[in-house]
Amino acid sequence: MGTKNNVTEFVLFGLFQSRKLQHVCFVIFSVFHVLTVLGNLLVIITINASKTLQAPMYFFLSHLSFADMCYPSATTPKMIADTFVERKTISFNGCMTQLFSAHFFGGTEIFLLTAMAYDRYVAICRPLHYTTIMDRRKCGLLAGASWVAGFLHSTLQTLLTVQLPFCGPNEIDNFFCDVHPLLKLACADTYVVGLVVVANSGMISLVSFLILIISYVVILLNLRSQSSEGRRKALSTCGSHVITVLLVLVPPMFMYIRPSTTLAADKLVILFNIVMPPLLNPLIYTLRNNEVKNAMKKLFRVKGHLGEKRQSRGSHPA
């Protein structure tokens, strides 16, 4: 007979035990989460409303912004709510849902960055064939493949974990349900599962990182034949991508490329990965991009103009 699963809920330790620090966390992460959702929503609305942002790069950016909006939403609201609760619990099903959602959106984010790097490679290294290679159908396939790959990655991660027996204890030293702390609680030998996790999460992060870095090195080498204006514009765009790649991929490599063990720094590393890239990406991609900034200004001008028209109509007597 197999070991019975006696655990119906898990107890989360959260970020800090101090009540004062938990209240500080409530304020900071509430503000961060609202800014993340609003910032990424603004990027999505701007790209879809603007006729000047129809290039493939902006198509992928709108998908990345949607993933960035959803990724922290899988874990941050629960973490914020738990700052007011002494005993932070999550049901078994809720825990597995959180695990699936976090890895789904986090994995999709990585695959979308790879698709964006391919787009930049074609734009800079094969400019004469760019519109032919990166047509609407190819962009749709690349974006769709990124979401499917994220789904498959997350499904495997969740299936590996949900079939494990948990018979107690049920305390997770983290602020959400992640795979390493759960493997630590399982009442079974998790060595093989740990290796699959390394292959599934760690190798995806490492291989994606290497592909992205190599592609940007090739792009930089090809920039030597560009005009000074072309080099400046390409370096600005690629610089934004490289910053995002480092923010998104370095923490997962630290977390998942090693054997299934938990370290003291894990909570802060994964917190940085969940909170900071989605918060900073709208700034990274807009502050360094004049086309997006101009489209946003135009969008606000149009909304302001429409608001003035409505006010002037309302002030006229019937």
PDB file of C-alpha atoms in Angstrom:
ATOM      1  CA  MET A   1       0.000   0.000   0.000  1.00  0.00           C
ATOM      2  CA  GLY A   2       1.185   3.539  -0.765  1.00  0.00           C
ATOM      3  CA  THR A   3       1.550   6.269   1.823  1.00  0.00           C
ATOM      4  CA  LYS A   4      -1.758   8.079   2.462  1.00  0.00           C
ATOM      5  CA  ASN A   5      -2.077  11.799   1.874  1.00  0.00           C
ATOM      6  CA  ASN A   6      -3.284  13.146   5.241  1.00  0.00           C
ATOM      7  CA  VAL A   7      -2.634  16.825   4.483  1.00  0.00           C
ATOM      8  CA  THR A   8      -5.657  18.936   3.499  1.00  0.00           C
ATOM      9  CA  GLU A   9      -3.987  22.314   4.012  1.00  0.00           C
ATOM     10  CA  PHE A  10      -0.539  23.884   4.331  1.00  0.00           C
ATOM     11  CA  VAL A  11       0.655  26.540   6.775  1.00  0.00           C
ATOM     12  CA  LEU A  12       2.751  29.313   5.212  1.00  0.00           C
ATOM     13  CA  PHE A  13       5.386  31.053   7.338  1.00  0.00           C
ATOM     14  CA  GLY A  14       5.323  34.144   5.107  1.00  0.00           C
ATOM     15  CA  LEU A  15       8.212  36.569   4.644  1.00  0.00           C
ATOM     16  CA  PHE A  16       8.711  37.715   8.232  1.00  0.00           C
ATOM     17  CA  GLN A  17       7.489  36.690  11.685  1.00  0.00           C
ATOM     18  CA  SER A  18       7.539  40.266  13.074  1.00  0.00           C
ATOM     19  CA  ARG A  19       4.066  41.891  13.025  1.00  0.00           C
ATOM     20  CA  LYS A  20       5.598  45.330  12.406  1.00  0.00           C
ATOM     21  CA  LEU A  21       7.528  44.057   9.358  1.00  0.00           C
ATOM     22  CA  GLN A  22       4.393  42.318   8.080  1.00  0.00           C
ATOM     23  CA  HIS A  23       2.467  45.602   8.182  1.00  0.00           C
ATOM     24  CA  VAL A  24       5.319  47.319   6.324  1.00  0.00           C
ATOM     25  CA  CYS A  25       5.159  44.509   3.729  1.00  0.00           C
ATOM     26  CA  PHE A  26       1.411  45.093   3.375  1.00  0.00           C
ATOM     27  CA  VAL A  27       1.922  48.747   2.428  1.00  0.00           C
ATOM     28  CA  ILE A  28       4.933  48.185   0.134  1.00  0.00           C
ATOM     29  CA  PHE A  29       3.601  45.194  -1.781  1.00  0.00           C
ATOM     30  CA  SER A  30       0.072  46.590  -2.062  1.00  0.00           C
ATOM     31  CA  VAL A  31       1.520  49.687  -3.769  1.00  0.00           C
ATOM     32  CA  PHE A  32       3.844  47.566  -5.924  1.00  0.00           C
ATOM     33  CA  HIS A  33       1.017  45.269  -7.023  1.00  0.00           C
ATOM     34  CA  VAL A  34      -1.327  48.127  -7.955  1.00  0.00           C
ATOM     35  CA  LEU A  35       1.484  49.838  -9.913  1.00  0.00           C
ATOM     36  CA  THR A  36       2.335  46.546 -11.655  1.00  0.00           C
ATOM     37  CA  VAL A  37      -1.246  45.920 -12.781  1.00  0.00           C
ATOM     38  CA  LEU A  38      -1.838  49.533 -13.862  1.00  0.00           C
ATOM     39  CA  GLY A  39       1.558  49.865 -15.602  1.00  0.00           C
ATOM     40  CA  ASN A  40       1.180  46.690 -17.646  1.00  0.00           C
ATOM     41  CA  LEU A  41      -2.486  47.428 -18.380  1.00  0.00           C
ATOM     42  CA  LEU A  42      -1.462  50.856 -19.696  1.00  0.00           C
ATOM     43  CA  VAL A  43       1.133  49.244 -22.016  1.00  0.00           C
ATOM     44  CA  ILE A  44      -1.481  46.762 -23.349  1.00  0.00           C
ATOM     45  CA  ILE A  45      -4.092  49.503 -23.939  1.00  0.00           C
ATOM     46  CA  THR A  46      -1.527  51.823 -25.588  1.00  0.00           C
ATOM     47  CA  ILE A  47      -0.288  49.141 -28.001  1.00  0.00           C
ATOM     48  CA  ASN A  48      -3.794  48.003 -28.957  1.00  0.00           C
ATOM     49  CA  ALA A  49      -5.142  51.560 -29.333  1.00  0.00           C
ATOM     50  CA  SER A  50      -2.200  53.007 -31.285  1.00  0.00           C
ATOM     51  CA  LYS A  51      -1.891  52.688 -35.066  1.00  0.00           C
ATOM     52  CA  THR A  52       1.851  53.444 -34.880  1.00  0.00           C
ATOM     53  CA  LEU A  53       2.680  50.450 -32.648  1.00  0.00           C
ATOM     54  CA  GLN A  54       1.850  47.679 -35.101  1.00  0.00           C
ATOM     55  CA  ALA A  55       5.374  46.194 -35.378  1.00  0.00           C
ATOM     56  CA  PRO A  56       5.909  42.581 -34.197  1.00  0.00           C
ATOM     57  CA  MET A  57       8.015  43.826 -31.268  1.00  0.00           C
ATOM     58  CA  TYR A  58       4.971  45.597 -29.785  1.00  0.00           C
ATOM     59  CA  PHE A  59       2.738  42.584 -30.445  1.00  0.00           C
ATOM     60  CA  PHE A  60       5.080  40.474 -28.295  1.00  0.00           C
ATOM     61  CA  LEU A  61       5.376  43.278 -25.726  1.00  0.00           C
ATOM     62  CA  SER A  62       1.586  43.305 -25.230  1.00  0.00           C
ATOM     63  CA  HIS A  63       1.693  39.541 -24.559  1.00  0.00           C
ATOM     64  CA  LEU A  64       4.635  40.011 -22.167  1.00  0.00           C
ATOM     65  CA  SER A  65       2.732  42.765 -20.325  1.00  0.00           C
ATOM     66  CA  PHE A  66      -0.289  40.482 -19.932  1.00  0.00           C
ATOM     67  CA  ALA A  67       1.917  37.695 -18.532  1.00  0.00           C
ATOM     68  CA  ASP A  68       3.622  40.256 -16.249  1.00  0.00           C
ATOM     69  CA  MET A  69       0.225  41.364 -14.975  1.00  0.00           C
ATOM     70  CA  CYS A  70      -0.890  37.789 -14.225  1.00  0.00           C
ATOM     71  CA  TYR A  71       2.385  36.361 -12.841  1.00  0.00           C
ATOM     72  CA  PRO A  72       2.485  38.313  -9.537  1.00  0.00           C
ATOM     73  CA  SER A  73      -1.314  38.092  -9.275  1.00  0.00           C
ATOM     74  CA  ALA A  74      -0.952  34.333  -8.722  1.00  0.00           C
ATOM     75  CA  THR A  75       0.856  34.856  -5.407  1.00  0.00           C
ATOM     76  CA  THR A  76       1.032  38.509  -4.277  1.00  0.00           C
ATOM     77  CA  PRO A  77      -2.655  39.078  -3.296  1.00  0.00           C
ATOM     78  CA  LYS A  78      -2.537  36.029  -0.983  1.00  0.00           C
ATOM     79  CA  MET A  79       0.766  37.222   0.498  1.00  0.00           C
ATOM     80  CA  ILE A  80      -0.690  40.719   1.096  1.00  0.00           C
ATOM     81  CA  ALA A  81      -3.847  39.303   2.718  1.00  0.00           C
ATOM     82  CA  ASP A  82      -1.758  37.017   4.948  1.00  0.00           C
ATOM     83  CA  THR A  83       0.040  39.982   6.549  1.00  0.00           C
ATOM     84  CA  PHE A  84      -3.063  40.459   8.762  1.00  0.00           C
ATOM     85  CA  VAL A  85      -3.441  36.779   9.673  1.00  0.00           C
ATOM     86  CA  GLU A  86      -1.484  35.065  12.423  1.00  0.00           C
ATOM     87  CA  ARG A  87      -1.935  31.535  11.038  1.00  0.00           C
ATOM     88  CA  LYS A  88      -1.439  31.691   7.281  1.00  0.00           C
ATOM     89  CA  THR A  89      -3.091  28.628   5.720  1.00  0.00           C
ATOM     90  CA  ILE A  90      -3.810  27.517   2.168  1.00  0.00           C
ATOM     91  CA  SER A  91      -5.822  24.468   1.116  1.00  0.00           C
ATOM     92  CA  PHE A  92      -4.132  21.599  -0.721  1.00  0.00           C
ATOM     93  CA  ASN A  93      -6.034  22.412  -3.935  1.00  0.00           C
ATOM     94  CA  GLY A  94      -5.313  26.119  -3.513  1.00  0.00           C
ATOM     95  CA  CYS A  95      -1.639  25.330  -3.048  1.00  0.00           C
ATOM     96  CA  MET A  96      -1.486  23.294  -6.269  1.00  0.00           C
ATOM     97  CA  THR A  97      -3.413  25.995  -8.148  1.00  0.00           C
ATOM     98  CA  GLN A  98      -0.933  28.605  -6.935  1.00  0.00           C
ATOM     99  CA  LEU A  99       2.002  26.396  -7.980  1.00  0.00           C
ATOM    100  CA  PHE A 100       0.499  25.853 -11.453  1.00  0.00           C
ATOM    101  CA  SER A 101      -0.372  29.546 -12.006  1.00  0.00           C
ATOM    102  CA  ALA A 102       3.024  30.875 -10.893  1.00  0.00           C
ATOM    103  CA  HIS A 103       4.963  28.486 -13.140  1.00  0.00           C
ATOM    104  CA  PHE A 104       2.535  28.940 -16.056  1.00  0.00           C
ATOM    105  CA  PHE A 105       2.876  32.720 -16.239  1.00  0.00           C
ATOM    106  CA  GLY A 106       6.555  32.707 -15.186  1.00  0.00           C
ATOM    107  CA  GLY A 107       7.426  30.101 -17.832  1.00  0.00           C
ATOM    108  CA  THR A 108       5.425  31.905 -20.518  1.00  0.00           C
ATOM    109  CA  GLU A 109       7.307  35.115 -19.690  1.00  0.00           C
ATOM    110  CA  ILE A 110      10.631  33.357 -20.397  1.00  0.00           C
ATOM    111  CA  PHE A 111       9.414  31.899 -23.710  1.00  0.00           C
ATOM    112  CA  LEU A 112       8.012  35.282 -24.807  1.00  0.00           C
ATOM    113  CA  LEU A 113      11.401  36.900 -24.137  1.00  0.00           C
ATOM    114  CA  THR A 114      12.976  34.256 -26.405  1.00  0.00           C
ATOM    115  CA  ALA A 115      10.448  35.078 -29.153  1.00  0.00           C
ATOM    116  CA  MET A 116      11.230  38.794 -28.727  1.00  0.00           C
ATOM    117  CA  ALA A 117      14.960  38.093 -29.056  1.00  0.00           C
ATOM    118  CA  TYR A 118      14.295  36.197 -32.309  1.00  0.00           C
ATOM    119  CA  ASP A 119      12.280  39.173 -33.573  1.00  0.00           C
ATOM    120  CA  ARG A 120      15.175  41.567 -32.811  1.00  0.00           C
ATOM    121  CA  TYR A 121      17.658  39.177 -34.454  1.00  0.00           C
ATOM    122  CA  VAL A 122      15.651  39.074 -37.697  1.00  0.00           C
ATOM    123  CA  ALA A 123      15.042  42.862 -37.631  1.00  0.00           C
ATOM    124  CA  ILE A 124      18.753  43.698 -37.261  1.00  0.00           C
ATOM    125  CA  CYS A 125      20.537  40.805 -38.984  1.00  0.00           C
ATOM    126  CA  ARG A 126      18.078  40.226 -41.858  1.00  0.00           C
ATOM    127  CA  PRO A 127      16.346  43.584 -42.335  1.00  0.00           C
ATOM    128  CA  LEU A 128      15.485  43.059 -46.026  1.00  0.00           C
ATOM    129  CA  HIS A 129      13.528  39.875 -45.211  1.00  0.00           C
ATOM    130  CA  TYR A 130      12.056  41.091 -41.918  1.00  0.00           C
ATOM    131  CA  THR A 131       8.485  41.772 -43.062  1.00  0.00           C
ATOM    132  CA  THR A 132       8.398  38.437 -44.911  1.00  0.00           C
ATOM    133  CA  ILE A 133       9.771  36.358 -42.021  1.00  0.00           C
ATOM    134  CA  MET A 134       7.948  38.133 -39.179  1.00  0.00           C
ATOM    135  CA  ASP A 135       4.494  38.325 -40.743  1.00  0.00           C
ATOM    136  CA  ARG A 136       1.295  38.344 -38.670  1.00  0.00           C
ATOM    137  CA  ARG A 137       0.911  34.561 -38.899  1.00  0.00           C
ATOM    138  CA  LYS A 138       4.491  33.862 -37.715  1.00  0.00           C
ATOM    139  CA  CYS A 139       4.093  36.301 -34.808  1.00  0.00           C
ATOM    140  CA  GLY A 140       0.829  34.651 -33.771  1.00  0.00           C
ATOM    141  CA  LEU A 141       2.447  31.209 -33.909  1.00  0.00           C
ATOM    142  CA  LEU A 142       5.442  32.324 -31.805  1.00  0.00           C
ATOM    143  CA  ALA A 143       3.215  33.960 -29.179  1.00  0.00           C
ATOM    144  CA  GLY A 144       0.869  30.956 -29.134  1.00  0.00           C
ATOM    145  CA  ALA A 145       3.812  28.558 -28.834  1.00  0.00           C
ATOM    146  CA  SER A 146       5.119  30.580 -25.859  1.00  0.00           C
ATOM    147  CA  TRP A 147       1.805  30.205 -24.010  1.00  0.00           C
ATOM    148  CA  VAL A 148       1.553  26.490 -24.865  1.00  0.00           C
ATOM    149  CA  ALA A 149       5.152  25.887 -23.741  1.00  0.00           C
ATOM    150  CA  GLY A 150       4.446  27.716 -20.461  1.00  0.00           C
ATOM    151  CA  PHE A 151       1.328  25.582 -19.968  1.00  0.00           C
ATOM    152  CA  LEU A 152       3.196  22.306 -20.620  1.00  0.00           C
ATOM    153  CA  HIS A 153       6.058  23.328 -18.312  1.00  0.00           C
ATOM    154  CA  SER A 154       3.638  24.207 -15.512  1.00  0.00           C
ATOM    155  CA  THR A 155       1.493  21.098 -16.031  1.00  0.00           C
ATOM    156  CA  LEU A 156       4.535  18.837 -15.680  1.00  0.00           C
ATOM    157  CA  GLN A 157       5.710  20.738 -12.593  1.00  0.00           C
ATOM    158  CA  THR A 158       2.278  20.446 -10.957  1.00  0.00           C
ATOM    159  CA  LEU A 159       1.699  16.778 -11.871  1.00  0.00           C
ATOM    160  CA  LEU A 160       5.079  15.858 -10.386  1.00  0.00           C
ATOM    161  CA  THR A 161       4.093  17.519  -7.112  1.00  0.00           C
ATOM    162  CA  VAL A 162       0.386  16.669  -6.788  1.00  0.00           C
ATOM    163  CA  GLN A 163       0.993  12.896  -6.986  1.00  0.00           C
ATOM    164  CA  LEU A 164       3.411  12.956  -4.016  1.00  0.00           C
ATOM    165  CA  PRO A 165       2.124  11.758  -0.611  1.00  0.00           C
ATOM    166  CA  PHE A 166       1.980  14.384   2.151  1.00  0.00           C
ATOM    167  CA  CYS A 167       1.413  12.935   5.624  1.00  0.00           C
ATOM    168  CA  GLY A 168       2.782  15.785   7.797  1.00  0.00           C
ATOM    169  CA  PRO A 169       4.298  18.126   8.791  1.00  0.00           C
ATOM    170  CA  ASN A 170       2.526  20.701   6.625  1.00  0.00           C
ATOM    171  CA  GLU A 171       4.486  23.919   7.320  1.00  0.00           C
ATOM    172  CA  ILE A 172       6.051  25.733   4.357  1.00  0.00           C
ATOM    173  CA  ASP A 173       8.822  28.228   5.095  1.00  0.00           C
ATOM    174  CA  ASN A 174       7.781  30.516   2.253  1.00  0.00           C
ATOM    175  CA  PHE A 175       5.065  33.019   1.313  1.00  0.00           C
ATOM    176  CA  PHE A 176       3.577  30.793  -1.426  1.00  0.00           C
ATOM    177  CA  CYS A 177       3.535  27.182  -2.584  1.00  0.00           C
ATOM    178  CA  ASP A 178       6.667  26.483  -4.612  1.00  0.00           C
ATOM    179  CA  VAL A 179       8.061  23.158  -5.693  1.00  0.00           C
ATOM    180  CA  HIS A 180      11.215  22.889  -3.532  1.00  0.00           C
ATOM    181  CA  PRO A 181       9.488  23.473  -0.162  1.00  0.00           C
ATOM    182  CA  LEU A 182       6.748  21.009  -1.165  1.00  0.00           C
ATOM    183  CA  LEU A 183       9.259  18.318  -2.131  1.00  0.00           C
ATOM    184  CA  LYS A 184      10.835  18.791   1.301  1.00  0.00           C
ATOM    185  CA  LEU A 185       7.473  17.951   2.970  1.00  0.00           C
ATOM    186  CA  ALA A 186       6.679  14.858   0.886  1.00  0.00           C
ATOM    187  CA  CYS A 187       6.616  11.480   2.671  1.00  0.00           C
ATOM    188  CA  ALA A 188       8.534   9.751  -0.106  1.00  0.00           C
ATOM    189  CA  ASP A 189      11.895   9.697  -1.857  1.00  0.00           C
ATOM    190  CA  THR A 190      11.853  12.790  -4.088  1.00  0.00           C
ATOM    191  CA  TYR A 191      15.326  12.398  -5.628  1.00  0.00           C
ATOM    192  CA  VAL A 192      14.035  11.511  -9.112  1.00  0.00           C
ATOM    193  CA  VAL A 193      11.317  14.160  -8.954  1.00  0.00           C
ATOM    194  CA  GLY A 194      13.964  16.691  -7.917  1.00  0.00           C
ATOM    195  CA  LEU A 195      16.066  15.803 -10.962  1.00  0.00           C
ATOM    196  CA  VAL A 196      13.041  16.265 -13.246  1.00  0.00           C
ATOM    197  CA  VAL A 197      12.379  19.660 -11.625  1.00  0.00           C
ATOM    198  CA  VAL A 198      15.982  20.667 -12.362  1.00  0.00           C
ATOM    199  CA  ALA A 199      15.557  19.503 -15.970  1.00  0.00           C
ATOM    200  CA  ASN A 200      12.154  21.163 -16.334  1.00  0.00           C
ATOM    201  CA  SER A 201      12.711  24.512 -14.603  1.00  0.00           C
ATOM    202  CA  GLY A 202      16.472  24.861 -14.206  1.00  0.00           C
ATOM    203  CA  MET A 203      17.445  23.792 -17.710  1.00  0.00           C
ATOM    204  CA  ILE A 204      14.675  25.840 -19.339  1.00  0.00           C
ATOM    205  CA  SER A 205      16.014  28.929 -17.536  1.00  0.00           C
ATOM    206  CA  LEU A 206      19.656  28.146 -18.346  1.00  0.00           C
ATOM    207  CA  VAL A 207      19.109  27.200 -22.023  1.00  0.00           C
ATOM    208  CA  SER A 208      16.850  30.230 -22.577  1.00  0.00           C
ATOM    209  CA  PHE A 209      19.442  32.481 -20.935  1.00  0.00           C
ATOM    210  CA  LEU A 210      22.254  31.122 -23.136  1.00  0.00           C
ATOM    211  CA  ILE A 211      20.142  31.410 -26.305  1.00  0.00           C
ATOM    212  CA  LEU A 212      19.213  34.992 -25.449  1.00  0.00           C
ATOM    213  CA  ILE A 213      22.765  36.064 -24.603  1.00  0.00           C
ATOM    214  CA  ILE A 214      24.189  34.422 -27.759  1.00  0.00           C
ATOM    215  CA  SER A 215      21.499  36.052 -29.920  1.00  0.00           C
ATOM    216  CA  TYR A 216      22.277  39.512 -28.511  1.00  0.00           C
ATOM    217  CA  VAL A 217      26.021  38.965 -29.016  1.00  0.00           C
ATOM    218  CA  VAL A 218      25.317  38.100 -32.692  1.00  0.00           C
ATOM    219  CA  ILE A 219      23.110  41.211 -32.947  1.00  0.00           C
ATOM    220  CA  LEU A 220      25.867  43.432 -31.501  1.00  0.00           C
ATOM    221  CA  LEU A 221      28.390  42.019 -33.978  1.00  0.00           C
ATOM    222  CA  ASN A 222      26.009  42.763 -36.855  1.00  0.00           C
ATOM    223  CA  LEU A 223      25.519  46.345 -35.690  1.00  0.00           C
ATOM    224  CA  ARG A 224      28.976  47.251 -36.999  1.00  0.00           C
ATOM    225  CA  SER A 225      27.558  47.443 -40.526  1.00  0.00           C
ATOM    226  CA  GLN A 226      24.654  49.727 -39.472  1.00  0.00           C
ATOM    227  CA  SER A 227      24.546  53.514 -39.626  1.00  0.00           C
ATOM    228  CA  SER A 228      25.193  55.438 -36.409  1.00  0.00           C
ATOM    229  CA  GLU A 229      21.461  56.237 -36.074  1.00  0.00           C
ATOM    230  CA  GLY A 230      20.536  52.585 -36.703  1.00  0.00           C
ATOM    231  CA  ARG A 231      23.115  51.448 -34.128  1.00  0.00           C
ATOM    232  CA  ARG A 232      21.780  53.884 -31.537  1.00  0.00           C
ATOM    233  CA  LYS A 233      18.170  52.778 -31.999  1.00  0.00           C
ATOM    234  CA  ALA A 234      19.069  49.055 -32.029  1.00  0.00           C
ATOM    235  CA  LEU A 235      21.257  49.391 -28.918  1.00  0.00           C
ATOM    236  CA  SER A 236      18.453  51.192 -27.069  1.00  0.00           C
ATOM    237  CA  THR A 237      15.933  48.465 -27.933  1.00  0.00           C
ATOM    238  CA  CYS A 238      18.304  45.568 -27.234  1.00  0.00           C
ATOM    239  CA  GLY A 239      19.471  47.222 -24.017  1.00  0.00           C
ATOM    240  CA  SER A 240      15.893  47.113 -22.700  1.00  0.00           C
ATOM    241  CA  HIS A 241      15.625  43.438 -23.621  1.00  0.00           C
ATOM    242  CA  VAL A 242      18.949  42.505 -21.996  1.00  0.00           C
ATOM    243  CA  ILE A 243      17.972  44.244 -18.717  1.00  0.00           C
ATOM    244  CA  THR A 244      14.669  42.327 -18.692  1.00  0.00           C
ATOM    245  CA  VAL A 245      16.417  39.026 -19.496  1.00  0.00           C
ATOM    246  CA  LEU A 246      18.771  39.468 -16.521  1.00  0.00           C
ATOM    247  CA  LEU A 247      15.903  40.415 -14.173  1.00  0.00           C
ATOM    248  CA  VAL A 248      13.705  37.511 -15.283  1.00  0.00           C
ATOM    249  CA  LEU A 249      16.184  34.655 -15.774  1.00  0.00           C
ATOM    250  CA  VAL A 250      18.925  35.010 -13.145  1.00  0.00           C
ATOM    251  CA  PRO A 251      16.631  34.313 -10.112  1.00  0.00           C
ATOM    252  CA  PRO A 252      15.092  31.100 -11.608  1.00  0.00           C
ATOM    253  CA  MET A 253      18.565  29.828 -12.479  1.00  0.00           C
ATOM    254  CA  PHE A 254      19.592  30.344  -8.850  1.00  0.00           C
ATOM    255  CA  MET A 255      16.413  28.638  -7.618  1.00  0.00           C
ATOM    256  CA  TYR A 256      15.985  25.656  -9.916  1.00  0.00           C
ATOM    257  CA  ILE A 257      19.308  24.690 -11.484  1.00  0.00           C
ATOM    258  CA  ARG A 258      20.575  23.179  -8.222  1.00  0.00           C
ATOM    259  CA  PRO A 259      19.344  19.953  -6.561  1.00  0.00           C
ATOM    260  CA  SER A 260      16.076  20.031  -4.623  1.00  0.00           C
ATOM    261  CA  THR A 261      17.178  21.903  -1.502  1.00  0.00           C
ATOM    262  CA  THR A 262      15.890  25.028   0.226  1.00  0.00           C
ATOM    263  CA  LEU A 263      18.217  27.884   1.163  1.00  0.00           C
ATOM    264  CA  ALA A 264      17.698  30.871   3.465  1.00  0.00           C
ATOM    265  CA  ALA A 265      17.942  33.272   0.511  1.00  0.00           C
ATOM    266  CA  ASP A 266      15.268  31.462  -1.554  1.00  0.00           C
ATOM    267  CA  LYS A 267      12.343  33.524  -0.270  1.00  0.00           C
ATOM    268  CA  LEU A 268      13.960  36.856  -1.129  1.00  0.00           C
ATOM    269  CA  VAL A 269      15.230  35.640  -4.522  1.00  0.00           C
ATOM    270  CA  ILE A 270      11.835  34.324  -5.640  1.00  0.00           C
ATOM    271  CA  LEU A 271      10.115  37.423  -4.196  1.00  0.00           C
ATOM    272  CA  PHE A 272      12.397  39.609  -6.326  1.00  0.00           C
ATOM    273  CA  ASN A 273      11.573  37.476  -9.393  1.00  0.00           C
ATOM    274  CA  ILE A 274       7.814  37.664  -8.824  1.00  0.00           C
ATOM    275  CA  VAL A 275       7.597  41.364  -7.922  1.00  0.00           C
ATOM    276  CA  MET A 276      10.377  43.360  -9.610  1.00  0.00           C
ATOM    277  CA  PRO A 277      10.449  42.360 -13.342  1.00  0.00           C
ATOM    278  CA  PRO A 278       6.657  42.784 -13.801  1.00  0.00           C
ATOM    279  CA  LEU A 279       6.863  46.118 -11.946  1.00  0.00           C
ATOM    280  CA  LEU A 280       9.889  47.431 -13.877  1.00  0.00           C
ATOM    281  CA  ASN A 281       9.164  46.093 -17.390  1.00  0.00           C
ATOM    282  CA  PRO A 282       6.621  48.831 -18.263  1.00  0.00           C
ATOM    283  CA  LEU A 283       9.225  51.442 -17.250  1.00  0.00           C
ATOM    284  CA  ILE A 284      12.083  49.662 -19.057  1.00  0.00           C
ATOM    285  CA  TYR A 285      10.142  49.352 -22.312  1.00  0.00           C
ATOM    286  CA  THR A 286       8.573  52.831 -22.268  1.00  0.00           C
ATOM    287  CA  LEU A 287      11.241  55.159 -20.861  1.00  0.00           C
ATOM    288  CA  ARG A 288      13.756  53.916 -23.443  1.00  0.00           C
ATOM    289  CA  ASN A 289      11.281  53.868 -26.347  1.00  0.00           C
ATOM    290  CA  ASN A 290      10.119  57.147 -27.902  1.00  0.00           C
ATOM    291  CA  GLU A 291       7.452  55.453 -30.045  1.00  0.00           C
ATOM    292  CA  VAL A 292       5.671  54.029 -26.965  1.00  0.00           C
ATOM    293  CA  LYS A 293       6.051  57.311 -25.046  1.00  0.00           C
ATOM    294  CA  ASN A 294       4.584  59.311 -27.947  1.00  0.00           C
ATOM    295  CA  ALA A 295       1.715  56.816 -28.335  1.00  0.00           C
ATOM    296  CA  MET A 296       0.919  57.139 -24.608  1.00  0.00           C
ATOM    297  CA  LYS A 297       0.954  60.955 -24.813  1.00  0.00           C
ATOM    298  CA  LYS A 298      -1.373  60.815 -27.828  1.00  0.00           C
ATOM    299  CA  LEU A 299      -3.695  58.402 -25.996  1.00  0.00           C
ATOM    300  CA  PHE A 300      -3.952  60.737 -22.975  1.00  0.00           C
ATOM    301  CA  ARG A 301      -4.476  63.769 -25.255  1.00  0.00           C
ATOM    302  CA  VAL A 302      -7.349  61.989 -27.055  1.00  0.00           C
ATOM    303  CA  LYS A 303      -8.949  60.980 -23.724  1.00  0.00           C
ATOM    304  CA  GLY A 304      -8.550  64.525 -22.394  1.00  0.00           C
ATOM    305  CA  HIS A 305     -10.080  65.959 -25.571  1.00  0.00           C
ATOM    306  CA  LEU A 306     -13.059  63.566 -25.368  1.00  0.00           C
ATOM    307  CA  GLY A 307     -13.547  64.493 -21.700  1.00  0.00           C
ATOM    308  CA  GLU A 308     -13.608  68.220 -22.553  1.00  0.00           C
ATOM    309  CA  LYS A 309     -16.161  67.575 -25.330  1.00  0.00           C
ATOM    310  CA  ARG A 310     -18.471  65.716 -22.936  1.00  0.00           C
ATOM    311  CA  GLN A 311     -18.181  68.519 -20.377  1.00  0.00           C
ATOM    312  CA  SER A 312     -18.955  71.219 -22.970  1.00  0.00           C
ATOM    313  CA  ARG A 313     -22.021  69.252 -24.181  1.00  0.00           C
ATOM    314  CA  GLY A 314     -23.250  68.792 -20.610  1.00  0.00           C
ATOM    315  CA  SER A 315     -22.939  72.546 -19.904  1.00  0.00           C
ATOM    316  CA  HIS A 316     -25.187  73.542 -22.866  1.00  0.00           C
ATOM    317  CA  PRO A 317     -28.850  74.090 -21.920  1.00  0.00           C
ATOM    318  CA  ALA A 318     -31.344  71.644 -23.417  1.00  0.00           C
TER     319      ALA A 318
END
